[in-house]
Coordinates of C-alpha atoms and ligand atoms in Angstrom, one line a residue:
X1 CA 0.0 0.0 0.0
X2 CA 1.3 3.4 -1.0
X3 CA 0.1 6.5 0.8
X4 CA 0.3 9.3 -1.7
X5 CA -2.2 11.8 -0.3
X6 CA 0.4 14.3 1.0
X7 CA 0.7 17.8 -0.4
X8 CA 4.5 17.8 -0.4
X9 CA 4.6 21.4 0.9
X10 CA 8.3 21.2 1.7
X11 CA 9.1 20.9 -2.0
X12 CA 8.1 24.5 -2.5
X13 CA 6.2 23.8 -5.7
X14 CA 2.4 23.8 -6.3
X15 CA 2.4 20.3 -7.8
X16 CA 2.4 17.5 -5.2
X17 CA 5.9 16.0 -5.2
X18 CA 4.7 12.5 -6.1
X19 CA 3.8 13.7 -9.6
X20 CA 7.0 15.5 -10.4
X21 CA 8.7 14.2 -13.5
X22 CA 11.7 11.8 -12.9
X23 CA 13.4 10.1 -15.8
X24 CA 10.4 10.3 -18.0
X25 CA 7.8 9.1 -15.5
X26 CA 6.0 10.5 -12.5
X27 CA 7.9 10.0 -9.2
X28 CA 4.9 8.0 -7.9
X29 CA 5.2 5.5 -10.9
X30 CA 8.7 4.7 -9.8
X31 CA 7.7 4.2 -6.2
X32 CA 4.8 1.8 -7.2
X33 CA 6.6 -0.2 -9.9
X34 CA 8.6 -2.7 -7.9
X35 CA 5.4 -3.7 -6.0
X36 CA 3.4 -4.3 -9.2
X37 CA 6.3 -6.3 -10.6
X38 CA 6.6 -8.7 -7.7
X39 CA 4.1 -11.5 -8.3
X40 CA 3.8 -12.7 -4.7
X41 CA 2.2 -9.3 -3.9
X42 CA -1.6 -9.8 -4.4
X43 CA -2.4 -6.2 -5.2
X44 CA -1.4 -2.5 -4.7
X45 CA -3.6 0.1 -3.1
X46 CA -2.6 3.8 -3.7
X47 CA -4.1 6.3 -1.3
X48 CA -4.8 9.6 -3.0
X49 CA -5.8 13.1 -1.8
X50 CA -9.5 14.0 -2.1
X51 CA -8.6 16.8 -4.6
X52 CA -6.1 14.7 -6.6
X53 CA -6.4 15.6 -10.3
X54 CA -3.2 13.9 -11.5
X55 CA -3.3 10.2 -10.8
X56 CA -6.0 9.4 -13.4
X57 CA -3.7 10.8 -16.1
X58 CA -0.9 8.3 -15.5
X59 CA -0.8 5.1 -17.5
X60 CA -0.4 3.4 -14.0
X61 CA -4.0 4.3 -13.2
X62 CA -5.3 1.5 -15.5
X63 CA -3.1 -1.2 -14.1
X64 CA -5.3 -4.3 -13.3
X65 CA -3.6 -5.0 -10.0
X66 CA -4.0 -1.5 -8.7
X67 CA -6.8 0.1 -6.7
X68 CA -7.1 3.6 -5.3
X69 CA -8.9 5.1 -2.3
X70 CA -9.1 8.6 -0.8
X71 CA -6.9 9.4 2.2
X72 CA -7.0 11.7 5.2
X73 CA -5.3 14.8 6.5
X74 CA -2.4 13.1 8.3
X75 CA -0.3 10.3 6.9
X76 CA -1.7 7.8 9.5
X77 CA -5.3 8.6 8.4
X78 CA -4.3 7.9 4.8
X79 CA -2.7 4.6 5.8
X80 CA -5.7 3.6 7.9
X81 CA -8.0 4.3 4.8
X82 CA -5.8 2.1 2.7
X83 CA -5.6 -0.7 5.2
X84 CA -9.4 -0.7 5.7
X85 CA -9.7 -1.2 1.9
X86 CA -7.2 -4.1 2.0
X87 CA -9.1 -5.6 4.9
X88 CA -12.4 -5.3 3.1
X89 CA -11.0 -7.1 0.1
X90 CA -9.3 -9.9 2.0
X91 CA -10.8 -13.3 2.7
X92 CA -12.2 -13.4 6.2
X93 CA -9.9 -15.1 8.7
X94 CA -6.9 -15.2 6.3
X95 CA -3.6 -14.0 7.8
X96 CA -2.8 -11.0 5.6
X97 CA 0.5 -9.1 5.6
X98 CA 0.8 -5.6 4.2
X99 CA 3.7 -3.6 3.0
X100 CA 3.4 0.2 3.4
X101 CA 5.7 2.3 1.2
X102 CA 6.1 6.0 0.9
X103 CA 5.1 7.5 -2.5
X104 CA 8.1 9.7 -2.1
X105 CA 10.7 6.8 -2.2
X106 CA 11.1 6.1 -5.9
X107 CA 14.4 4.2 -5.7
X108 CA 13.5 1.1 -3.5
X109 CA 14.9 -2.1 -5.0
X110 CA 12.7 -5.1 -5.4
X111 CA 15.5 -7.2 -3.9
X112 CA 15.2 -5.3 -0.6
X113 CA 11.4 -5.7 -0.6
X114 CA 12.0 -9.5 -0.9
X115 CA 14.6 -9.4 2.0
X116 CA 12.1 -7.6 4.2
X117 CA 9.5 -10.3 3.4
X118 CA 12.0 -13.0 4.3
X119 CA 13.3 -11.4 7.5
X120 CA 10.3 -9.8 9.0
X121 CA 7.4 -12.1 8.4
X122 CA 6.7 -12.8 12.1
X123 CA 4.2 -11.2 14.5
X124 CA 6.4 -8.1 15.1
X125 CA 6.9 -7.4 11.4
X126 CA 9.7 -5.1 10.4
X127 CA 11.0 -2.3 8.2
X128 CA 13.9 -1.3 6.0
X129 CA 16.3 0.9 7.9
X130 CA 19.9 2.0 8.0
X131 CA 22.4 2.4 10.8
X132 CA 23.4 6.0 11.4
X133 CA 26.9 6.6 10.0
X134 CA 27.6 10.1 11.3
X135 CA 28.6 10.9 14.9
X136 CA 25.4 11.9 16.6
X137 CA 25.1 15.0 18.9
X138 CA 22.2 15.8 21.1
X139 CA 21.5 19.5 20.9
X140 CA 20.5 22.1 23.5
X141 CA 19.9 25.7 22.4
X142 CA 22.2 25.4 19.4
X143 CA 25.1 23.8 21.3
X144 CA 26.2 20.2 21.8
X145 CA 24.7 18.8 25.0
X146 CA 26.3 15.4 24.5
X147 CA 27.6 12.9 22.0
X148 CA 25.3 9.9 21.9
X149 CA 26.1 6.3 21.1
X150 CA 25.3 6.1 17.4
X151 CA 25.4 2.3 17.4
X152 CA 21.9 2.4 19.0
X153 CA 20.3 4.5 16.2
X154 CA 18.9 3.6 12.8
X155 CA 17.1 5.7 10.3
X156 CA 13.7 4.2 9.4
X157 CA 12.8 3.8 5.8
X158 CA 9.9 2.2 4.0
X159 CA 8.6 -0.3 3.0
X160 CA 7.4 -1.5 6.4
X161 CA 5.8 -4.9 6.7
X162 CA 3.2 -5.9 9.3
X163 CA 0.3 -8.3 9.8
X164 CA -2.8 -6.4 8.6
X165 CA -4.9 -7.1 11.7
X166 CA -2.2 -6.1 14.1
X167 CA -1.3 -2.9 12.2
X168 CA -4.9 -1.8 11.9
X169 CA -5.4 -2.3 15.7
X170 CA -2.1 -0.4 16.5
X171 CA -3.0 2.5 14.2
X172 CA -6.5 2.7 15.5
X173 CA -5.3 2.7 19.1
X174 CA -2.8 5.5 18.3
X175 CA -5.6 7.5 16.7
X176 CA -7.8 7.0 19.7
X177 CA -5.0 8.3 22.0
X178 CA -4.4 11.1 19.5
X179 CA -0.7 10.3 19.4
X180 CA 1.1 11.3 16.3
X181 CA 2.7 8.4 14.4
X182 CA 5.0 9.2 11.5
X183 CA 5.5 5.6 10.5
X184 CA 3.7 2.3 10.9
X185 CA 6.5 0.9 13.1
X186 CA 6.0 3.5 15.8
X187 CA 2.3 2.6 16.1
X188 CA 3.4 -1.1 16.4
X189 CA 6.0 -0.2 19.0
X190 CA 3.4 1.7 21.1
X191 CA 1.3 -1.4 20.9
X192 CA 4.1 -3.5 22.5
X193 CA 5.7 -5.1 19.4
X194 CA 9.4 -4.9 18.4
X195 CA 9.6 -4.6 14.6
X196 CA 12.8 -6.0 13.0
X197 CA 15.3 -3.6 11.5
X198 CA 16.2 -5.0 8.1
X199 CA 19.2 -3.3 6.6
X200 CA 18.2 -1.2 3.6
X201 CA 20.3 1.0 1.2
X202 CA 21.3 4.6 1.0
X203 CA 19.7 4.7 -2.4
X204 CA 16.2 4.3 -0.9
X205 CA 16.0 8.1 -0.4
X206 CA 12.8 10.0 0.5
X207 CA 12.3 12.9 -1.9
X208 CA 11.5 15.8 0.3
X209 CA 13.3 18.9 -1.1
X210 CA 13.8 19.8 -4.8
X211 CA 17.5 18.9 -4.8
X212 CA 16.5 15.3 -3.8
X213 CA 15.1 14.8 -7.4
X214 CA 18.6 15.0 -8.8
X215 CA 19.8 12.3 -6.4
X216 CA 16.8 10.1 -7.2
X217 CA 17.7 10.4 -10.9
X218 CA 21.2 9.3 -10.1
X219 CA 20.2 6.3 -8.1
X220 CA 17.6 5.2 -10.7
X221 CA 20.3 5.3 -13.4
X222 CA 22.3 2.9 -11.3
X223 CA 19.6 0.4 -10.9
X224 CA 19.2 -2.8 -12.9
X225 CA 15.4 -2.7 -13.3
X226 CA 15.9 0.2 -15.6
X227 CA 17.8 -1.8 -18.2
Ligands
C5P301 O1 4.8 14.2 4.5 P1 5.7 13.0 4.4 O2 6.9 13.2 3.4 O3 6.1 12.4 5.7 O4 4.8 11.9 3.7 C1 5.2 10.6 3.6 C2 4.2 9.8 2.7 O5 2.9 9.9 3.3 C3 4.1 10.4 1.3 O6 4.1 9.4 0.4 C4 2.8 11.2 1.4 O7 2.1 11.3 0.1 C5 2.0 10.4 2.3 N1 0.9 11.1 3.0 C6 -0.4 10.7 2.9 N2 -1.4 11.4 3.5 C7 -1.1 12.5 4.2 C8 0.2 12.9 4.4 C9 1.2 12.2 3.8 O8 -0.7 9.7 2.2 N3 -2.1 13.2 4.7

């Protein structure tokens, strides 16, 4: 499931970032492609903003394995809308797993998606993530308060993989408590699970600022599935 209902205000352009052109396609098309290509994935749900006018123009919109639904004002609301649709379309009682992937990450490799599937298929689920390479400082009023042990810190990426029933319950509980969750793993953590950190790659960048597009272009040019 791909939440793509954000406005991308940090890009500083009127057009939502998921539709910006990248190597001849929309950014979103790159982000969705590996999931459509992997045959063990039953289907792809793309969550769109209510006022989206762009998705329907993409060739992707007519893909037989893809469904869309309207999202909400926060990322977690969009994810919940997508999950509800997946639940509705699943066979009752089946143990369904769901991958949630940011529309803004166009360079994920299908090999990493498969590793996540293989390494994080238990009850706690997991996510692609990277150990922090830089020395980490805790700040206080613009000065270093302390140097922290970087070995304990990882940067969370997507996709994140969880059991559909457990993730739905965790996100609904977080919504009821009105706690902000910026990724699915944090909702699961709050529900008492310990998601597995599956080592991803530097290339799986999140396009946030305009200069990130150049970097995304570079990484896509390196990748095999282009050839
Ligand atoms: O805003 P941020 O970069 O954290 O968004 C991460 C992902 O969540 C993006 O793919 C964005 O489109 C999506 N999102 C969403 N609904 C929102 C806000 C963000 O689907 N209300």
